[in-house]
Amino acid sequence: MIGLIRAEVIKITGRKLWWIMTAIAVVLLAGTAFVFTVLPEISPEEFGGMPAVRKPEAYLFGAGQAIGQTWFPLLFAAVLLAGETSTSVWASSLTRESRRWMHLLAKLVVTSVASALAIGVGIGAWSLVTFFFAEGSGGPGVSEWLDVAWKTLLAQTTWVGLGFGMVALFRNMGPAIGVALGFSFLDGILALWQPWTEVSLSIASSRLIADMSAFGGAFGPTGTMGFGQAMAVVLAWTGLGLVLALVGLEVRDP
């Protein structure tokens, strides 16, 4: 297993994909932070009375928004796995270690950590904008940031697992990415439908960090999901993604 994990680390660090996607996430989250924390203070009439998010709440709100960037782990996982299964790389890997679940587990661990690190950099960008420009004072303590760290990793693991599941079933990068991003978009749209808010992965992922209902629904659908329910929803979707990935890798391989 250690050898497989080391091989996955080499694959990711040897490509520009992570760096480019991380840079995009940083720019996107820094810009979003400015929109939520600064612009409503400068031009409230232009934002229809939407309240600005202030310190200290803005930090955890931003972490929730960062985790909500579901395109990152889905796209990252889909591109990485599809790049192997659509070529001879996957078959070559199986000749050295035939247990597919071992490969999947190593990929899940490394890709989830890499995705969590990228989202962590994005949270850092949001926090810098909040620190220098947002109104208010104070911020989360060390224990709260550690809490954010493991919850971010859990959320990324879920979306990475779903990305792997899509690729394992379709085996073609284009359709796999299309379905993965389509699911992310559809989940966000269905979150407007009250029954779906109880099982929405997007809402559950964000709810792990902060209770968005505390902002009065001003920033989109939040549902009434408690932390325990959010954990259950995230774990259930994680299990589904991994099952799809294992089934796809077993059934679609000759």
PDB file of C-alpha atoms in Angstrom:
ATOM      1  CA  MET A   1       0.000   0.000   0.000  1.00  0.00           C
ATOM      2  CA  ILE A   2       2.838   2.425   0.841  1.00  0.00           C
ATOM      3  CA  GLY A   3       4.324   1.863  -2.608  1.00  0.00           C
ATOM      4  CA  LEU A   4       0.985   2.567  -4.279  1.00  0.00           C
ATOM      5  CA  ILE A   5       0.510   5.735  -2.256  1.00  0.00           C
ATOM      6  CA  ARG A   6       4.025   6.898  -3.138  1.00  0.00           C
ATOM      7  CA  ALA A   7       3.315   6.261  -6.815  1.00  0.00           C
ATOM      8  CA  GLU A   8       0.121   8.329  -6.643  1.00  0.00           C
ATOM      9  CA  VAL A   9       1.969  11.202  -4.978  1.00  0.00           C
ATOM     10  CA  ILE A  10       4.571  11.171  -7.752  1.00  0.00           C
ATOM     11  CA  LYS A  11       1.837  11.204 -10.408  1.00  0.00           C
ATOM     12  CA  ILE A  12       0.123  14.254  -8.917  1.00  0.00           C
ATOM     13  CA  THR A  13       3.227  16.262  -8.097  1.00  0.00           C
ATOM     14  CA  GLY A  14       4.668  15.561 -11.521  1.00  0.00           C
ATOM     15  CA  ARG A  15       1.753  17.208 -13.313  1.00  0.00           C
ATOM     16  CA  LYS A  16       0.626  20.830 -13.539  1.00  0.00           C
ATOM     17  CA  LEU A  17      -3.055  19.979 -13.049  1.00  0.00           C
ATOM     18  CA  TRP A  18      -3.121  20.484  -9.264  1.00  0.00           C
ATOM     19  CA  TRP A  19      -1.259  23.781  -9.413  1.00  0.00           C
ATOM     20  CA  ILE A  20      -3.458  25.227 -12.153  1.00  0.00           C
ATOM     21  CA  MET A  21      -6.716  24.153 -10.510  1.00  0.00           C
ATOM     22  CA  THR A  22      -5.546  25.423  -7.124  1.00  0.00           C
ATOM     23  CA  ALA A  23      -4.712  28.826  -8.613  1.00  0.00           C
ATOM     24  CA  ILE A  24      -8.201  28.987 -10.137  1.00  0.00           C
ATOM     25  CA  ALA A  25      -9.784  28.089  -6.805  1.00  0.00           C
ATOM     26  CA  VAL A  26      -7.741  30.748  -4.981  1.00  0.00           C
ATOM     27  CA  VAL A  27      -8.758  33.502  -7.403  1.00  0.00           C
ATOM     28  CA  LEU A  28     -12.382  32.403  -7.315  1.00  0.00           C
ATOM     29  CA  LEU A  29     -12.592  32.262  -3.517  1.00  0.00           C
ATOM     30  CA  ALA A  30     -10.720  35.512  -2.983  1.00  0.00           C
ATOM     31  CA  GLY A  31     -13.112  37.221  -5.380  1.00  0.00           C
ATOM     32  CA  THR A  32     -16.129  35.620  -3.714  1.00  0.00           C
ATOM     33  CA  ALA A  33     -14.885  36.745  -0.316  1.00  0.00           C
ATOM     34  CA  PHE A  34     -14.685  40.316  -1.583  1.00  0.00           C
ATOM     35  CA  VAL A  35     -18.246  40.089  -2.907  1.00  0.00           C
ATOM     36  CA  PHE A  36     -19.682  38.728   0.342  1.00  0.00           C
ATOM     37  CA  THR A  37     -17.699  40.731   2.881  1.00  0.00           C
ATOM     38  CA  VAL A  38     -16.806  44.055   1.240  1.00  0.00           C
ATOM     39  CA  LEU A  39     -19.096  45.047  -1.623  1.00  0.00           C
ATOM     40  CA  PRO A  40     -22.363  44.965   0.387  1.00  0.00           C
ATOM     41  CA  GLU A  41     -20.750  47.421   2.796  1.00  0.00           C
ATOM     42  CA  ILE A  42     -19.601  49.715  -0.006  1.00  0.00           C
ATOM     43  CA  SER A  43     -22.760  49.654  -2.134  1.00  0.00           C
ATOM     44  CA  PRO A  44     -25.636  48.131  -0.132  1.00  0.00           C
ATOM     45  CA  GLU A  45     -28.266  49.436  -2.534  1.00  0.00           C
ATOM     46  CA  GLU A  46     -26.655  47.519  -5.406  1.00  0.00           C
ATOM     47  CA  PHE A  47     -27.014  44.231  -3.528  1.00  0.00           C
ATOM     48  CA  GLY A  48     -30.689  44.509  -2.652  1.00  0.00           C
ATOM     49  CA  GLY A  49     -30.044  44.888   1.040  1.00  0.00           C
ATOM     50  CA  MET A  50     -28.007  41.682   1.265  1.00  0.00           C
ATOM     51  CA  PRO A  51     -26.050  41.879   4.532  1.00  0.00           C
ATOM     52  CA  ALA A  52     -22.282  41.735   4.428  1.00  0.00           C
ATOM     53  CA  VAL A  53     -20.689  38.804   6.214  1.00  0.00           C
ATOM     54  CA  ARG A  54     -18.539  40.195   9.023  1.00  0.00           C
ATOM     55  CA  LYS A  55     -15.822  38.908  11.278  1.00  0.00           C
ATOM     56  CA  PRO A  56     -15.632  36.565  13.097  1.00  0.00           C
ATOM     57  CA  GLU A  57     -18.444  34.630  11.343  1.00  0.00           C
ATOM     58  CA  ALA A  58     -16.971  35.386   7.918  1.00  0.00           C
ATOM     59  CA  TYR A  59     -14.083  32.967   8.421  1.00  0.00           C
ATOM     60  CA  LEU A  60     -16.199  29.843   8.924  1.00  0.00           C
ATOM     61  CA  PHE A  61     -18.716  31.045   6.370  1.00  0.00           C
ATOM     62  CA  GLY A  62     -15.841  31.233   3.897  1.00  0.00           C
ATOM     63  CA  ALA A  63     -14.684  27.731   4.795  1.00  0.00           C
ATOM     64  CA  GLY A  64     -18.189  26.493   4.056  1.00  0.00           C
ATOM     65  CA  GLN A  65     -18.166  28.308   0.727  1.00  0.00           C
ATOM     66  CA  ALA A  66     -14.782  26.775  -0.102  1.00  0.00           C
ATOM     67  CA  ILE A  67     -16.027  23.264   0.587  1.00  0.00           C
ATOM     68  CA  GLY A  68     -18.967  24.103  -1.643  1.00  0.00           C
ATOM     69  CA  GLN A  69     -16.562  24.335  -4.617  1.00  0.00           C
ATOM     70  CA  THR A  70     -17.486  20.780  -5.548  1.00  0.00           C
ATOM     71  CA  TRP A  71     -16.180  21.164  -9.087  1.00  0.00           C
ATOM     72  CA  PHE A  72     -12.631  20.926  -7.767  1.00  0.00           C
ATOM     73  CA  PRO A  73     -12.572  17.390  -6.283  1.00  0.00           C
ATOM     74  CA  LEU A  74     -14.952  16.034  -8.938  1.00  0.00           C
ATOM     75  CA  LEU A  75     -12.936  17.368 -11.855  1.00  0.00           C
ATOM     76  CA  PHE A  76      -9.583  16.619 -10.239  1.00  0.00           C
ATOM     77  CA  ALA A  77     -10.507  12.992  -9.505  1.00  0.00           C
ATOM     78  CA  ALA A  78     -12.146  12.430 -12.878  1.00  0.00           C
ATOM     79  CA  VAL A  79      -9.200  13.734 -14.870  1.00  0.00           C
ATOM     80  CA  LEU A  80      -6.658  11.748 -12.850  1.00  0.00           C
ATOM     81  CA  LEU A  81      -8.415   8.384 -13.028  1.00  0.00           C
ATOM     82  CA  ALA A  82      -9.699   8.798 -16.582  1.00  0.00           C
ATOM     83  CA  GLY A  83      -6.175   9.616 -17.692  1.00  0.00           C
ATOM     84  CA  GLU A  84      -5.185   6.111 -16.602  1.00  0.00           C
ATOM     85  CA  THR A  85      -8.205   3.972 -17.455  1.00  0.00           C
ATOM     86  CA  SER A  86      -8.439   5.385 -20.975  1.00  0.00           C
ATOM     87  CA  THR A  87      -4.829   4.392 -21.698  1.00  0.00           C
ATOM     88  CA  SER A  88      -2.577   1.428 -20.977  1.00  0.00           C
ATOM     89  CA  VAL A  89      -1.455   2.893 -17.633  1.00  0.00           C
ATOM     90  CA  TRP A  90      -4.257   1.222 -15.684  1.00  0.00           C
ATOM     91  CA  ALA A  91      -3.642  -2.219 -17.216  1.00  0.00           C
ATOM     92  CA  SER A  92       0.063  -1.861 -16.549  1.00  0.00           C
ATOM     93  CA  SER A  93      -0.604  -0.982 -12.910  1.00  0.00           C
ATOM     94  CA  LEU A  94      -2.740  -4.091 -12.482  1.00  0.00           C
ATOM     95  CA  THR A  95       0.100  -6.318 -13.617  1.00  0.00           C
ATOM     96  CA  ARG A  96       2.110  -5.181 -10.586  1.00  0.00           C
ATOM     97  CA  GLU A  97      -0.792  -5.275  -8.120  1.00  0.00           C
ATOM     98  CA  SER A  98      -3.957  -7.041  -9.277  1.00  0.00           C
ATOM     99  CA  ARG A  99      -6.161  -6.030  -6.343  1.00  0.00           C
ATOM    100  CA  ARG A 100      -8.182  -3.152  -7.748  1.00  0.00           C
ATOM    101  CA  TRP A 101      -9.451  -2.059  -4.347  1.00  0.00           C
ATOM    102  CA  MET A 102      -5.858  -1.425  -3.267  1.00  0.00           C
ATOM    103  CA  HIS A 103      -5.308   0.909  -6.204  1.00  0.00           C
ATOM    104  CA  LEU A 104      -8.626   2.643  -5.523  1.00  0.00           C
ATOM    105  CA  LEU A 105      -7.826   3.111  -1.841  1.00  0.00           C
ATOM    106  CA  ALA A 106      -4.380   4.571  -2.586  1.00  0.00           C
ATOM    107  CA  LYS A 107      -5.861   6.923  -5.161  1.00  0.00           C
ATOM    108  CA  LEU A 108      -8.651   7.943  -2.791  1.00  0.00           C
ATOM    109  CA  VAL A 109      -6.223   8.779   0.019  1.00  0.00           C
ATOM    110  CA  VAL A 110      -3.744  10.775  -2.075  1.00  0.00           C
ATOM    111  CA  THR A 111      -6.295  12.553  -4.256  1.00  0.00           C
ATOM    112  CA  SER A 112      -8.475  13.494  -1.274  1.00  0.00           C
ATOM    113  CA  VAL A 113      -5.508  14.907   0.635  1.00  0.00           C
ATOM    114  CA  ALA A 114      -4.332  16.841  -2.430  1.00  0.00           C
ATOM    115  CA  SER A 115      -7.840  18.218  -2.968  1.00  0.00           C
ATOM    116  CA  ALA A 116      -8.157  19.150   0.706  1.00  0.00           C
ATOM    117  CA  LEU A 117      -4.817  20.972   0.562  1.00  0.00           C
ATOM    118  CA  ALA A 118      -6.000  22.949  -2.463  1.00  0.00           C
ATOM    119  CA  ILE A 119      -9.262  23.888  -0.761  1.00  0.00           C
ATOM    120  CA  GLY A 120      -7.232  24.785   2.316  1.00  0.00           C
ATOM    121  CA  VAL A 121      -5.207  27.234   0.228  1.00  0.00           C
ATOM    122  CA  GLY A 122      -8.506  28.639  -1.036  1.00  0.00           C
ATOM    123  CA  ILE A 123      -9.745  29.049   2.535  1.00  0.00           C
ATOM    124  CA  GLY A 124      -6.505  30.857   3.275  1.00  0.00           C
ATOM    125  CA  ALA A 125      -7.181  33.267   0.398  1.00  0.00           C
ATOM    126  CA  TRP A 126     -10.697  33.915   1.697  1.00  0.00           C
ATOM    127  CA  SER A 127      -9.341  34.455   5.205  1.00  0.00           C
ATOM    128  CA  LEU A 128      -6.767  36.988   4.002  1.00  0.00           C
ATOM    129  CA  VAL A 129      -9.450  39.046   2.284  1.00  0.00           C
ATOM    130  CA  THR A 130     -11.590  38.789   5.416  1.00  0.00           C
ATOM    131  CA  PHE A 131      -8.732  39.759   7.713  1.00  0.00           C
ATOM    132  CA  PHE A 132      -7.754  42.881   5.787  1.00  0.00           C
ATOM    133  CA  PHE A 133     -11.069  44.122   4.406  1.00  0.00           C
ATOM    134  CA  ALA A 134     -14.069  42.719   6.298  1.00  0.00           C
ATOM    135  CA  GLU A 135     -15.784  44.640   9.069  1.00  0.00           C
ATOM    136  CA  GLY A 136     -15.798  43.287  12.620  1.00  0.00           C
ATOM    137  CA  SER A 137     -13.134  41.672  14.753  1.00  0.00           C
ATOM    138  CA  GLY A 138     -11.987  38.322  16.083  1.00  0.00           C
ATOM    139  CA  GLY A 139     -11.734  34.943  14.433  1.00  0.00           C
ATOM    140  CA  PRO A 140     -11.690  31.178  14.997  1.00  0.00           C
ATOM    141  CA  GLY A 141      -9.209  29.638  17.418  1.00  0.00           C
ATOM    142  CA  VAL A 142      -6.734  26.852  16.717  1.00  0.00           C
ATOM    143  CA  SER A 143      -9.194  24.124  17.720  1.00  0.00           C
ATOM    144  CA  GLU A 144     -11.804  25.523  15.345  1.00  0.00           C
ATOM    145  CA  TRP A 145      -9.349  25.593  12.458  1.00  0.00           C
ATOM    146  CA  LEU A 146      -8.347  21.981  13.197  1.00  0.00           C
ATOM    147  CA  ASP A 147     -12.034  21.121  13.139  1.00  0.00           C
ATOM    148  CA  VAL A 148     -12.305  22.780   9.736  1.00  0.00           C
ATOM    149  CA  ALA A 149      -9.301  20.771   8.501  1.00  0.00           C
ATOM    150  CA  TRP A 150     -10.681  17.287   9.145  1.00  0.00           C
ATOM    151  CA  LYS A 151     -14.146  18.212   7.935  1.00  0.00           C
ATOM    152  CA  THR A 152     -12.664  19.600   4.736  1.00  0.00           C
ATOM    153  CA  LEU A 153     -10.792  16.339   4.192  1.00  0.00           C
ATOM    154  CA  LEU A 154     -13.971  14.334   4.774  1.00  0.00           C
ATOM    155  CA  ALA A 155     -15.962  16.439   2.298  1.00  0.00           C
ATOM    156  CA  GLN A 156     -13.217  16.174  -0.342  1.00  0.00           C
ATOM    157  CA  THR A 157     -13.071  12.401   0.117  1.00  0.00           C
ATOM    158  CA  THR A 158     -16.788  12.192  -0.644  1.00  0.00           C
ATOM    159  CA  TRP A 159     -16.628  14.198  -3.861  1.00  0.00           C
ATOM    160  CA  VAL A 160     -13.418  12.466  -4.978  1.00  0.00           C
ATOM    161  CA  GLY A 161     -15.105   9.093  -4.459  1.00  0.00           C
ATOM    162  CA  LEU A 162     -18.032  10.206  -6.605  1.00  0.00           C
ATOM    163  CA  GLY A 163     -15.638  11.438  -9.289  1.00  0.00           C
ATOM    164  CA  PHE A 164     -13.897   8.063  -9.322  1.00  0.00           C
ATOM    165  CA  GLY A 165     -17.261   6.340  -9.513  1.00  0.00           C
ATOM    166  CA  MET A 166     -18.249   8.305 -12.617  1.00  0.00           C
ATOM    167  CA  VAL A 167     -14.959   7.522 -14.363  1.00  0.00           C
ATOM    168  CA  ALA A 168     -15.059   3.831 -13.423  1.00  0.00           C
ATOM    169  CA  LEU A 169     -18.502   3.501 -14.978  1.00  0.00           C
ATOM    170  CA  PHE A 170     -17.956   5.528 -18.163  1.00  0.00           C
ATOM    171  CA  ARG A 171     -14.189   5.068 -18.696  1.00  0.00           C
ATOM    172  CA  ASN A 172     -14.132   8.031 -21.056  1.00  0.00           C
ATOM    173  CA  MET A 173     -12.906  11.335 -19.715  1.00  0.00           C
ATOM    174  CA  GLY A 174     -15.437  13.500 -21.542  1.00  0.00           C
ATOM    175  CA  PRO A 175     -18.637  11.744 -20.428  1.00  0.00           C
ATOM    176  CA  ALA A 176     -17.250  11.117 -16.941  1.00  0.00           C
ATOM    177  CA  ILE A 177     -16.415  14.781 -16.400  1.00  0.00           C
ATOM    178  CA  GLY A 178     -19.732  15.824 -17.916  1.00  0.00           C
ATOM    179  CA  VAL A 179     -21.753  13.549 -15.639  1.00  0.00           C
ATOM    180  CA  ALA A 180     -19.691  14.477 -12.563  1.00  0.00           C
ATOM    181  CA  LEU A 181     -20.070  18.217 -13.099  1.00  0.00           C
ATOM    182  CA  GLY A 182     -23.696  17.677 -14.103  1.00  0.00           C
ATOM    183  CA  PHE A 183     -24.345  15.999 -10.773  1.00  0.00           C
ATOM    184  CA  SER A 184     -22.678  18.870  -8.920  1.00  0.00           C
ATOM    185  CA  PHE A 185     -24.821  21.401 -10.808  1.00  0.00           C
ATOM    186  CA  LEU A 186     -28.010  19.352 -10.420  1.00  0.00           C
ATOM    187  CA  ASP A 187     -27.419  18.912  -6.695  1.00  0.00           C
ATOM    188  CA  GLY A 188     -27.215  22.675  -6.334  1.00  0.00           C
ATOM    189  CA  ILE A 189     -30.414  23.182  -8.352  1.00  0.00           C
ATOM    190  CA  LEU A 190     -32.339  20.455  -6.515  1.00  0.00           C
ATOM    191  CA  ALA A 191     -31.332  22.114  -3.253  1.00  0.00           C
ATOM    192  CA  LEU A 192     -34.072  24.626  -4.071  1.00  0.00           C
ATOM    193  CA  TRP A 193     -36.552  21.746  -3.659  1.00  0.00           C
ATOM    194  CA  GLN A 194     -37.286  21.251   0.027  1.00  0.00           C
ATOM    195  CA  PRO A 195     -37.257  17.401   0.087  1.00  0.00           C
ATOM    196  CA  TRP A 196     -33.822  17.326  -1.564  1.00  0.00           C
ATOM    197  CA  THR A 197     -32.345  19.655   1.051  1.00  0.00           C
ATOM    198  CA  GLU A 198     -32.486  16.725   3.454  1.00  0.00           C
ATOM    199  CA  VAL A 199     -30.080  14.646   1.345  1.00  0.00           C
ATOM    200  CA  SER A 200     -28.188  17.297  -0.635  1.00  0.00           C
ATOM    201  CA  LEU A 201     -24.462  16.641  -0.589  1.00  0.00           C
ATOM    202  CA  SER A 202     -23.654  20.292  -1.279  1.00  0.00           C
ATOM    203  CA  ILE A 203     -25.677  21.454   1.711  1.00  0.00           C
ATOM    204  CA  ALA A 204     -24.329  18.666   3.916  1.00  0.00           C
ATOM    205  CA  SER A 205     -20.717  19.454   2.968  1.00  0.00           C
ATOM    206  CA  SER A 206     -21.116  23.145   3.811  1.00  0.00           C
ATOM    207  CA  ARG A 207     -23.091  22.346   6.965  1.00  0.00           C
ATOM    208  CA  LEU A 208     -20.134  20.377   8.318  1.00  0.00           C
ATOM    209  CA  ILE A 209     -18.316  23.676   8.731  1.00  0.00           C
ATOM    210  CA  ALA A 210     -21.019  26.190   9.613  1.00  0.00           C
ATOM    211  CA  ASP A 211     -24.768  26.407  10.059  1.00  0.00           C
ATOM    212  CA  MET A 212     -25.671  28.495   7.002  1.00  0.00           C
ATOM    213  CA  SER A 213     -29.215  28.985   8.292  1.00  0.00           C
ATOM    214  CA  ALA A 214     -27.660  31.422  10.766  1.00  0.00           C
ATOM    215  CA  PHE A 215     -27.386  33.825   7.834  1.00  0.00           C
ATOM    216  CA  GLY A 216     -31.139  33.838   7.324  1.00  0.00           C
ATOM    217  CA  GLY A 217     -31.108  32.185   3.909  1.00  0.00           C
ATOM    218  CA  ALA A 218     -29.607  35.296   2.368  1.00  0.00           C
ATOM    219  CA  PHE A 219     -26.969  33.252   0.567  1.00  0.00           C
ATOM    220  CA  GLY A 220     -29.048  30.507  -1.002  1.00  0.00           C
ATOM    221  CA  PRO A 221     -30.830  27.363   0.230  1.00  0.00           C
ATOM    222  CA  THR A 222     -29.658  25.978   3.524  1.00  0.00           C
ATOM    223  CA  GLY A 223     -32.341  23.556   4.661  1.00  0.00           C
ATOM    224  CA  THR A 224     -32.751  22.549   8.268  1.00  0.00           C
ATOM    225  CA  MET A 225     -29.961  20.002   8.327  1.00  0.00           C
ATOM    226  CA  GLY A 226     -28.257  19.415  11.668  1.00  0.00           C
ATOM    227  CA  PHE A 227     -24.638  18.411  12.056  1.00  0.00           C
ATOM    228  CA  GLY A 228     -25.427  14.739  12.744  1.00  0.00           C
ATOM    229  CA  GLN A 229     -27.606  14.514   9.651  1.00  0.00           C
ATOM    230  CA  ALA A 230     -24.916  16.256   7.600  1.00  0.00           C
ATOM    231  CA  MET A 231     -22.365  13.654   8.683  1.00  0.00           C
ATOM    232  CA  ALA A 232     -24.760  10.834   7.782  1.00  0.00           C
ATOM    233  CA  VAL A 233     -25.463  12.336   4.359  1.00  0.00           C
ATOM    234  CA  VAL A 234     -21.766  12.835   3.587  1.00  0.00           C
ATOM    235  CA  LEU A 235     -20.849   9.295   4.660  1.00  0.00           C
ATOM    236  CA  ALA A 236     -23.725   7.809   2.653  1.00  0.00           C
ATOM    237  CA  TRP A 237     -22.653   9.624  -0.523  1.00  0.00           C
ATOM    238  CA  THR A 238     -19.044   8.566   0.135  1.00  0.00           C
ATOM    239  CA  GLY A 239     -20.103   4.939   0.318  1.00  0.00           C
ATOM    240  CA  LEU A 240     -22.127   5.260  -2.888  1.00  0.00           C
ATOM    241  CA  GLY A 241     -19.194   6.780  -4.768  1.00  0.00           C
ATOM    242  CA  LEU A 242     -16.803   4.040  -3.680  1.00  0.00           C
ATOM    243  CA  VAL A 243     -19.268   1.279  -4.504  1.00  0.00           C
ATOM    244  CA  LEU A 244     -19.770   2.741  -7.978  1.00  0.00           C
ATOM    245  CA  ALA A 245     -15.999   2.964  -8.433  1.00  0.00           C
ATOM    246  CA  LEU A 246     -15.376  -0.624  -7.328  1.00  0.00           C
ATOM    247  CA  VAL A 247     -18.228  -1.989  -9.418  1.00  0.00           C
ATOM    248  CA  GLY A 248     -17.094  -0.004 -12.443  1.00  0.00           C
ATOM    249  CA  LEU A 249     -13.490  -1.112 -12.162  1.00  0.00           C
ATOM    250  CA  GLU A 250     -14.487  -4.759 -11.706  1.00  0.00           C
ATOM    251  CA  VAL A 251     -17.199  -4.925 -14.362  1.00  0.00           C
ATOM    252  CA  ARG A 252     -15.696  -2.751 -17.080  1.00  0.00           C
ATOM    253  CA  ASP A 253     -12.250  -4.376 -16.983  1.00  0.00           C
ATOM    254  CA  PRO A 254     -11.813  -7.444 -19.208  1.00  0.00           C
TER     255      PRO A 254
END
